[in-house]
Short mmCIF file of C-alpha atoms in Angstrom, two decimals:
data_model
loop_
_atom_site.label_atom_id
_atom_site.label_comp_id
_atom_site.label_asym_id
_atom_site.label_seq_id
_atom_site.Cartn_x
_atom_site.Cartn_y
_atom_site.Cartn_z
CA MET A 1 37.68 65.58 99.93
CA VAL A 2 33.82 65.11 101.28
CA GLY A 3 31.23 66.41 99.84
CA LEU A 4 27.38 67.11 100.79
CA SER A 5 24.50 67.01 98.77
CA ASN A 6 20.91 66.22 98.21
CA ILE A 7 20.18 63.06 95.85
CA TYR A 8 17.66 61.95 93.86
CA LEU A 9 18.21 57.87 93.16
CA PRO A 10 19.37 55.93 95.31
CA ALA A 11 22.51 55.75 96.91
CA PRO A 12 25.34 54.08 94.21
CA PRO A 13 27.65 51.56 95.65
CA THR A 14 30.45 52.30 97.87
CA PRO A 15 33.79 53.11 95.78
CA ASP A 16 34.68 49.13 96.62
CA GLY A 17 31.56 47.71 95.05
CA ASN A 18 31.91 50.61 92.19
CA SER A 19 34.16 50.61 89.85
CA TRP A 20 32.94 54.03 88.30
CA TRP A 21 33.28 56.08 91.97
CA ALA A 22 37.09 53.68 91.58
CA GLY A 23 37.77 55.33 88.22
CA LEU A 24 36.76 58.74 89.12
CA ASN A 25 38.49 59.20 91.85
CA LYS A 26 41.90 57.98 90.34
CA ARG A 27 40.75 60.57 88.10
CA LEU A 28 40.14 63.60 89.99
CA GLY A 29 43.19 62.89 92.57
CA ALA A 30 41.54 62.78 95.22
CA ASN A 31 38.94 60.32 97.47
CA LEU A 32 36.10 61.57 97.13
CA SER A 33 33.31 60.73 99.51
CA MET A 34 29.82 62.30 100.12
CA GLN A 35 27.39 62.92 102.75
CA MET A 36 23.59 61.61 100.01
CA VAL A 37 21.02 63.16 101.79
CA PRO A 38 17.43 61.79 99.83
CA ALA A 39 15.60 65.65 98.64
CA ALA A 40 13.15 66.28 100.79
CA ASP A 41 14.75 66.14 104.28
CA TYR A 42 18.20 67.24 102.42
CA ALA A 43 16.48 71.75 104.16
CA GLN A 44 16.58 69.76 108.14
CA LYS A 45 19.60 67.46 107.77
CA PHE A 46 21.51 71.49 106.40
CA ALA A 47 20.57 72.74 109.40
CA THR A 48 21.76 69.48 111.70
CA THR A 49 24.99 69.99 110.24
CA ILE A 50 25.86 72.89 110.36
CA ALA A 51 25.04 72.90 114.25
CA GLY A 52 27.51 70.41 114.37
CA ASN A 53 31.46 71.72 114.58
CA ASP A 54 32.39 69.24 111.52
CA LEU A 55 31.57 70.73 108.29
CA PRO A 56 32.27 68.59 105.11
CA ASP A 57 34.55 70.64 102.76
CA MET A 58 31.95 70.95 99.97
CA ILE A 59 27.92 71.77 100.87
CA GLN A 60 25.05 72.49 98.98
CA MET A 61 23.55 75.60 100.03
CA PRO A 62 19.61 75.75 100.09
CA GLN A 63 18.45 79.08 101.32
CA ALA A 64 19.12 79.92 104.69
CA PRO A 65 18.48 81.73 107.43
CA ASN A 66 20.79 84.64 108.27
CA MET A 67 22.70 83.71 104.58
CA PRO A 68 25.24 86.66 104.59
CA ASP A 69 26.63 86.06 108.62
CA LEU A 70 27.06 82.63 108.03
CA LEU A 71 28.76 81.95 105.40
CA ALA A 72 31.22 85.29 106.10
CA LYS A 73 31.96 83.01 109.28
CA ARG A 74 32.10 78.88 108.66
CA PHE A 75 32.24 79.00 104.62
CA ALA A 76 35.36 79.64 101.99
CA ARG A 77 35.35 83.64 100.49
CA LEU A 78 36.71 82.64 96.81
CA ASP A 79 37.30 86.20 95.38
CA ASP A 80 40.95 85.76 95.36
CA HIS A 81 40.81 81.99 93.49
CA LEU A 82 38.41 82.87 90.77
CA SER A 83 38.73 86.64 90.38
CA GLY A 84 40.32 88.61 87.94
CA ASP A 85 42.72 86.44 85.77
CA ALA A 86 42.41 84.03 88.16
CA ILE A 87 39.56 82.37 87.36
CA LYS A 88 41.89 81.27 84.42
CA ASP A 89 43.24 77.62 86.80
CA TYR A 90 39.83 76.74 86.40
CA PRO A 91 38.94 77.08 83.07
CA ASN A 92 35.92 74.74 83.38
CA LEU A 93 34.10 77.54 86.15
CA ALA A 94 34.87 80.32 83.67
CA ASN A 95 32.94 78.66 81.18
CA ILE A 96 29.60 79.60 83.39
CA GLN A 97 27.65 81.98 83.05
CA SER A 98 28.66 85.38 84.84
CA ALA A 99 24.44 85.86 85.46
CA GLN A 100 24.86 82.94 87.39
CA TRP A 101 28.26 83.88 89.62
CA LYS A 102 26.01 87.04 90.99
CA GLN A 103 23.70 84.65 93.04
CA THR A 104 27.36 83.46 94.52
CA VAL A 105 28.26 86.95 95.86
CA PHE A 106 27.24 87.58 99.63
CA ASN A 107 28.96 91.27 101.86
CA GLY A 108 31.03 91.89 98.68
CA GLY A 109 32.31 88.78 97.84
CA ILE A 110 32.61 85.43 96.74
CA TYR A 111 31.29 82.78 98.31
CA GLY A 112 30.48 79.54 96.52
CA ILE A 113 30.33 77.66 93.25
CA PRO A 114 26.77 78.55 90.66
CA ILE A 115 25.61 75.16 90.02
CA PRO A 116 24.24 76.47 86.31
CA ARG A 117 21.05 75.58 84.87
CA SER A 118 18.86 76.49 81.47
CA ARG A 119 16.38 79.75 82.56
CA VAL A 120 13.30 77.90 80.68
CA LEU A 121 11.69 77.55 83.91
CA PHE A 122 9.67 74.77 83.25
CA TYR A 123 8.65 72.65 79.92
CA SER A 124 4.89 71.48 79.77
CA PHE A 125 5.08 68.05 79.02
CA ILE A 126 1.75 65.96 77.63
CA ARG A 127 1.42 62.87 77.06
CA GLN A 128 1.75 63.13 73.09
CA ASP A 129 -0.42 59.33 71.94
CA LEU A 130 -3.24 59.90 74.53
CA PHE A 131 -3.00 64.17 72.43
CA GLU A 132 -3.07 62.25 69.01
CA LYS A 133 -5.29 59.09 70.40
CA ALA A 134 -8.64 62.76 72.23
CA GLY A 135 -8.30 64.01 68.58
CA VAL A 136 -7.31 67.53 70.13
CA SER A 137 -4.33 69.74 69.31
CA SER A 138 -0.77 69.88 71.42
CA GLU A 139 -1.53 73.51 71.32
CA PRO A 140 -4.54 75.06 73.27
CA LYS A 141 -4.79 78.18 72.46
CA GLY A 142 -6.36 80.13 74.91
CA ARG A 143 -7.89 79.11 77.94
CA GLU A 144 -11.77 77.59 76.59
CA GLU A 145 -9.59 75.54 73.52
CA LEU A 146 -7.70 74.72 77.22
CA LEU A 147 -10.54 73.80 78.83
CA GLU A 148 -12.37 71.62 76.63
CA SER A 149 -9.61 69.56 75.09
CA ALA A 150 -8.80 68.31 78.92
CA LYS A 151 -12.30 67.34 79.20
CA ALA A 152 -11.70 65.53 76.09
CA LEU A 153 -8.84 64.13 77.48
CA THR A 154 -10.17 63.04 81.22
CA ASN A 155 -12.28 59.95 81.48
CA ALA A 156 -12.93 59.36 85.20
CA LYS A 157 -13.77 55.62 84.60
CA GLU A 158 -10.69 55.54 82.81
CA ARG A 159 -8.57 56.84 85.87
CA ARG A 160 -7.29 59.51 83.66
CA TRP A 161 -7.50 62.98 84.16
CA ALA A 162 -5.72 65.79 82.43
CA PHE A 163 -3.90 67.35 85.26
CA GLY A 164 -2.41 65.90 87.91
CA SER A 165 -1.25 68.50 90.89
CA TRP A 166 -2.63 71.63 91.33
CA GLU A 167 0.30 73.86 91.21
CA HIS A 168 1.20 72.61 88.15
CA LEU A 169 -1.39 73.78 86.72
CA ARG A 170 -1.82 76.67 89.18
CA LEU A 171 1.60 78.08 87.05
CA TYR A 172 0.21 77.07 83.98
CA LEU A 173 -2.56 79.60 83.69
CA LEU A 174 -0.85 82.15 86.04
CA THR A 175 1.68 82.14 83.08
CA GLN A 176 -1.36 82.00 80.43
CA ASN A 177 -2.93 85.08 82.70
CA GLU A 178 0.66 86.94 81.97
CA ALA A 179 0.71 87.15 85.40
CA PRO A 180 4.42 88.62 87.26
CA ASN A 181 6.48 86.11 87.69
CA GLY A 182 6.99 86.45 91.43
CA TRP A 183 7.36 89.67 92.30
CA ASP A 184 6.76 93.02 89.57
CA GLU A 185 8.70 95.61 89.80
CA GLU A 186 8.20 99.29 88.99
CA GLY A 187 10.09 102.88 90.55
CA GLY A 188 12.15 100.18 92.18
CA LYS A 189 8.64 99.19 94.06
CA LEU A 190 7.67 94.95 94.04
CA THR A 191 4.21 94.41 93.97
CA HIS A 192 3.86 90.14 94.29
CA VAL A 193 1.42 88.33 92.57
CA TYR A 194 -0.31 87.25 94.58
CA GLU A 195 -1.09 91.37 94.88
CA THR A 196 -2.44 91.44 91.17
CA GLU A 197 -5.85 90.68 89.38
CA GLN A 198 -4.26 87.99 87.49
CA TYR A 199 -3.40 86.03 90.44
CA LYS A 200 -7.24 86.20 91.27
CA GLN A 201 -8.23 84.81 88.54
CA THR A 202 -5.60 82.29 87.67
CA ILE A 203 -7.40 81.33 91.00
CA ASN A 204 -11.11 81.38 89.72
CA ASP A 205 -9.67 79.38 86.90
CA ILE A 206 -8.15 76.17 88.86
CA ALA A 207 -11.38 76.25 91.11
CA GLU A 208 -13.84 76.31 87.02
CA PHE A 209 -11.87 73.28 85.96
CA TRP A 210 -11.45 71.23 89.28
CA LYS A 211 -15.03 71.63 89.40
CA ALA A 212 -15.47 70.55 85.69
CA GLY A 213 -13.79 67.87 86.36
CA VAL A 214 -10.39 67.54 84.52
CA ILE A 215 -7.64 67.10 87.65
CA HIS A 216 -7.07 63.83 89.41
CA PRO A 217 -8.63 63.58 92.76
CA ASP A 218 -5.34 63.13 94.75
CA SER A 219 -4.56 66.95 93.70
CA PHE A 220 -4.56 68.52 96.53
CA SER A 221 -2.78 65.20 98.78
CA ALA A 222 1.21 66.09 99.47
CA THR A 223 1.34 62.07 98.16
CA LEU A 224 0.28 63.18 94.74
CA GLN A 225 3.31 61.50 92.22
CA PRO A 226 2.93 64.03 89.33
CA LYS A 227 5.65 62.26 87.37
CA ALA A 228 4.61 58.58 88.14
CA LEU A 229 1.28 59.29 86.77
CA PHE A 230 2.79 60.64 83.92
CA ASN A 231 4.78 58.25 83.69
CA ALA A 232 1.70 55.49 83.37
CA GLY A 233 -1.18 57.77 80.91
CA THR A 234 -3.60 58.44 84.34
CA ILE A 235 -2.62 62.09 83.70
CA ALA A 236 -2.50 63.58 80.31
CA ILE A 237 -0.47 66.47 81.02
CA ASN A 238 2.54 67.56 83.19
CA ALA A 239 1.64 71.27 83.68
CA VAL A 240 5.15 72.60 85.10
CA ASP A 241 8.88 70.02 85.20
CA GLY A 242 11.94 70.46 84.28
CA MET A 243 13.93 70.74 80.90
CA THR A 244 16.25 67.89 82.30
CA ALA A 245 13.08 65.85 82.99
CA TRP A 246 12.76 65.20 79.09
CA SER A 247 15.90 62.65 79.36
CA GLN A 248 14.20 60.50 82.61
CA TYR A 249 10.60 60.06 80.88
CA ILE A 250 12.27 58.34 78.20
CA THR A 251 14.16 56.53 79.94
CA ASP A 252 10.54 55.65 82.49
CA ASN A 253 9.01 53.96 79.54
CA SER A 254 11.87 52.96 76.90
CA SER A 255 9.47 49.54 77.31
CA ASN A 256 6.23 51.71 75.59
CA PRO A 257 5.85 51.70 72.46
CA ASP A 258 2.72 53.74 72.63
CA PHE A 259 5.03 55.56 74.34
CA LYS A 260 5.49 59.76 73.04
CA LEU A 261 5.86 61.84 74.97
CA GLY A 262 5.81 66.50 73.59
CA VAL A 263 5.58 69.08 75.07
CA MET A 264 2.77 72.80 74.65
CA PRO A 265 3.17 75.78 75.09
CA ILE A 266 1.15 78.41 76.46
CA TYR A 267 -0.84 80.99 75.26
CA THR A 268 -2.65 83.62 76.27
CA ARG A 269 -5.57 83.76 77.90
CA ASP A 270 -7.55 84.92 75.19
CA GLY A 271 -5.08 83.18 72.62
CA ARG A 272 -4.29 85.78 70.44
CA SER A 273 -0.79 85.23 71.35
CA LEU A 274 2.16 83.22 72.81
CA ALA A 275 2.00 83.97 76.81
CA PRO A 276 5.03 85.91 77.90
CA TRP A 277 7.09 82.22 79.59
CA GLN A 278 8.32 83.39 83.18
CA LEU A 279 12.42 82.91 83.23
CA GLY A 280 14.09 80.70 86.41
CA SER A 281 17.54 81.64 87.81
CA GLY A 282 19.74 79.68 86.00
CA LEU A 283 21.34 78.15 88.79
CA TYR A 284 19.57 74.81 91.28
CA SER A 285 21.88 75.75 93.62
CA PHE A 286 25.14 76.41 94.76
CA THR A 287 28.34 75.67 97.07
CA GLY A 288 30.25 76.90 100.10
CA LEU A 289 33.53 75.18 100.41
CA LYS A 290 33.97 75.28 104.89
CA LYS A 291 36.79 77.34 105.71
CA GLN A 292 40.32 75.77 105.42
CA ASP A 293 43.65 76.22 107.18
CA ASP A 294 45.89 75.29 104.65
CA PRO A 295 44.68 77.46 101.21
CA ASN A 296 45.81 75.42 99.00
CA LYS A 297 43.00 73.26 100.08
CA ILE A 298 40.47 74.92 99.05
CA LYS A 299 42.71 75.45 95.46
CA THR A 300 42.94 70.90 95.87
CA ILE A 301 38.83 71.34 96.08
CA LEU A 302 38.29 73.85 92.80
CA ARG A 303 40.22 71.26 91.48
CA VAL A 304 38.12 68.67 91.84
CA LEU A 305 35.54 71.14 91.04
CA ASN A 306 36.64 72.01 87.93
CA TRP A 307 36.86 68.54 86.91
CA LEU A 308 33.66 68.54 87.59
CA ALA A 309 32.49 70.83 85.60
CA ALA A 310 33.74 69.66 82.41
CA PRO A 311 31.48 70.71 79.47
CA PHE A 312 29.66 68.55 77.53
CA GLY A 313 31.52 66.41 74.53
CA THR A 314 35.08 66.06 76.24
CA GLU A 315 36.75 62.93 77.92
CA GLU A 316 35.84 64.50 81.51
CA TYR A 317 32.19 64.85 81.32
CA THR A 318 31.37 62.20 79.57
CA TYR A 319 33.52 59.69 82.21
CA ALA A 320 31.27 62.23 84.93
CA LYS A 321 28.17 61.43 83.29
CA PHE A 322 28.21 57.35 81.28
CA GLY A 323 30.96 55.65 82.96
CA GLN A 324 33.46 53.40 81.09
CA GLU A 325 32.58 51.37 78.19
CA GLY A 326 31.22 48.40 78.34
CA VAL A 327 30.17 48.63 81.77
CA ASP A 328 28.48 51.66 82.16
CA HIS A 329 27.41 52.61 78.71
CA THR A 330 28.07 50.78 75.18
CA ILE A 331 27.44 52.95 71.83
CA SER A 332 25.50 52.58 69.09
CA ALA A 333 26.34 52.41 65.94
CA ASN A 334 25.96 55.89 64.85
CA GLY A 335 27.46 56.65 68.57
CA SER A 336 25.67 57.52 70.40
CA LEU A 337 26.12 56.14 74.27
CA SER A 338 23.49 55.13 76.69
CA LEU A 339 23.48 53.63 79.62
CA THR A 340 23.42 50.34 81.27
CA LYS A 341 21.39 49.11 83.43
CA GLN A 342 25.00 49.01 85.75
CA GLY A 343 25.42 52.25 84.43
CA ILE A 344 22.70 54.12 85.64
CA THR A 345 23.14 52.35 89.28
CA ASN A 346 27.15 53.45 89.12
CA THR A 347 26.93 57.16 88.23
CA ALA A 348 23.87 57.74 90.60
CA LEU A 349 26.55 59.67 93.06
CA PRO A 350 25.24 63.60 93.34
CA ILE A 351 28.23 64.72 92.36
CA ARG A 352 26.02 67.04 89.55
CA TYR A 353 24.84 69.07 93.10
CA LEU A 354 28.16 69.70 94.29
CA ALA A 355 29.40 71.37 90.51
CA ASP A 356 28.30 70.85 86.89
CA ALA A 357 28.39 71.80 83.41
CA PRO A 358 26.15 74.38 81.65
CA ILE A 359 22.85 72.04 80.46
CA THR A 360 23.03 70.84 77.20
CA VAL A 361 20.47 69.25 75.49
CA TYR A 362 21.34 65.42 74.04
CA GLN A 363 18.94 62.04 74.52
CA PRO A 364 21.13 58.76 73.11
CA GLY A 365 19.34 57.21 70.45
CA ARG A 366 17.06 59.67 69.77
CA PRO A 367 18.16 62.44 67.44
CA ASP A 368 15.35 64.21 67.02
CA ASP A 369 14.36 64.51 70.43
CA ALA A 370 17.35 67.86 70.50
CA ASP A 371 15.84 68.76 67.53
CA ILE A 372 12.33 68.81 69.46
CA GLN A 373 13.62 70.62 72.14
CA TYR A 374 15.31 73.09 70.58
CA THR A 375 12.58 74.04 68.37
CA TYR A 376 10.41 74.73 71.45
CA GLN A 377 12.88 77.05 73.47
CA LYS A 378 12.75 79.41 70.53
CA LYS A 379 9.59 79.56 69.87
CA ILE A 380 8.95 80.39 74.36
CA MET A 381 11.74 81.95 74.55
CA ALA A 382 10.55 84.85 71.46
CA LYS A 383 8.95 86.32 74.86
CA THR A 384 9.97 86.15 78.51
CA ILE A 385 9.52 87.28 81.99
CA SER A 386 12.02 87.56 84.79
CA ASN A 387 11.74 87.51 88.74
CA PRO A 388 13.37 90.68 89.44
CA THR A 389 14.41 89.33 93.09
CA VAL A 390 16.28 86.79 91.12
CA GLY A 391 20.31 87.15 92.76
CA LEU A 392 19.10 88.61 95.57
CA TYR A 393 18.42 88.05 99.61
CA SER A 394 15.95 88.32 102.18
CA ASN A 395 16.17 86.44 105.54
CA THR A 396 12.27 86.72 106.41
CA ALA A 397 12.07 85.26 103.06
CA ALA A 398 14.68 82.42 104.58
CA THR A 399 12.87 82.41 107.89
CA LYS A 400 9.40 83.10 107.79
CA ASN A 401 7.76 83.20 104.04
CA ALA A 402 7.50 78.99 104.40
CA GLY A 403 5.58 78.56 107.29
CA ALA A 404 3.30 82.42 105.23
CA ASP A 405 3.31 80.57 102.34
CA LYS A 406 2.48 77.83 103.45
CA THR A 407 -1.25 79.08 105.82
CA MET A 408 -2.04 80.81 102.02
CA VAL A 409 -1.89 77.83 99.96
CA ASP A 410 -3.91 76.18 102.17
CA GLY A 411 -6.20 78.34 102.97
CA VAL A 412 -5.99 78.90 98.90
CA LYS A 413 -6.26 75.21 98.14
CA GLU A 414 -10.40 75.46 100.03
CA VAL A 415 -10.96 77.97 97.85
CA ILE A 416 -10.76 76.52 94.44
CA GLN A 417 -12.26 73.25 96.12
CA GLY A 418 -15.44 75.32 96.95
CA ARG A 419 -15.23 74.98 100.50
CA LYS A 420 -13.87 78.83 101.35
CA PRO A 421 -16.08 81.77 99.05
CA MET A 422 -13.72 83.26 96.51
CA SER A 423 -13.99 86.33 98.87
CA SER A 424 -11.54 84.96 101.78
CA LEU A 425 -8.55 85.24 99.25
CA ASP A 426 -8.22 88.70 100.24
CA GLU A 427 -7.85 88.08 103.58
CA LEU A 428 -5.29 84.94 103.02
CA ILE A 429 -3.30 87.51 101.58
CA LYS A 430 -2.90 90.29 104.04
CA LYS A 431 -2.30 87.86 105.81
CA TRP A 432 0.43 86.54 104.08
CA ARG A 433 1.66 90.31 103.36
CA THR A 434 1.94 90.02 107.50
CA ASP A 435 3.26 87.04 108.47
CA ALA A 436 6.09 88.44 105.65
CA GLY A 437 4.97 89.75 102.19
CA ASP A 438 5.50 92.67 103.56
CA ALA A 439 8.66 92.20 105.31
CA MET A 440 10.33 90.40 102.26
CA ARG A 441 9.22 93.18 100.05
CA GLY A 442 10.74 96.42 102.28
CA GLU A 443 14.10 93.77 102.68
CA TYR A 444 13.79 93.39 98.52
CA GLU A 445 13.01 97.04 97.89
CA GLU A 446 16.27 98.20 100.22
CA GLN A 447 18.80 95.89 97.92
CA LEU A 448 16.55 97.65 94.20
CA GLN A 449 18.24 100.57 95.47
CA THR A 450 21.62 99.90 97.04
CA ALA A 451 22.58 98.69 93.66
CA GLY A 452 20.44 101.74 92.11
CA THR A 453 18.15 98.52 90.30
CA LYS A 454 15.40 99.47 88.67
#
């Protein structure tokens, strides 16, 4: 049984040199092998794989051209196995929320297993220790206070800046300026965030932050590594990262006694209240199953994926995430599990991109972390804004928008750095609309109308 997925870590040893992987295969009752591809190269590998004749049994599905046709021709439709009472055979898959399953529906049928993630689209991570050292609040209320705090956090002579990635700052400020979450929908008609005054205001704000010198000088470089800069204390705010990054930051900085991680809520531009938080899709991706001559093979694969989706607290979950006690993890006096160095290496197999349990906030050995994150999520989720196109499919988005968006973004970077006038934004937006935006809008609006959705 073969799976194909991306990976963000070095590939682990194979089962003959990896007791965890060997134990996983024993528990699955199957010989699971993996084709692991660095995340940056995954789209190209996926395209090459699809072009070939021999598909792996399970494939992590990125956004792809002609997705409905591709799924119908090459992948198994799973309604008979997963809809109605049939899902009872796979209770861990049944534990995944309906909204996440909806995003695996194409051609009127189920074509994959959703990989659930939090609908909290991002955390705004901060180096709490650097904030305290600079004597500034970790909750700047409004645009002016944010800029003043950023100035206090920045010291170019000491190689420290408030912000790293300009794109991270863009999402932060779009939220602060109460911009639409991707698209805004009214009466079945869609307006893209690029077409709004809030977007223009955000680009103007970033230009002022850039001029003030509070953004890392390599911010516009494709090689910038915000996580590494954040860990090193070179930047104080990693304005956008997934909630699961909390654990990685704690692990990466376990040897730094001064490191203190925090999360920063976002207030509206005038500081009057918390800004509406932009929700994500709640999905990382979904796993497609190639068509099989033997229907029992589909059942076997689904049984394996059901095991991998076991929820927090189960024996399956504990083994999948932490492996064998004394080899892959240790248990503290209070019962917390922590991976050993060998465990970190062994368990790097990217099975979580084939099937996974709903996300749980848990940081071994640090019980206060869960309370901090819970309080943060409760606070920011009090007022939210969704993207109305989540769950819809646009072939233009899959085939043309990457190029159109790159042209748009490249031009915006020039504007922010003062190499082009702010007035050139109108031409950039017009070109984006011509190249992809208007066609995407039409495809999405047609689906909204068909679904009777406003």
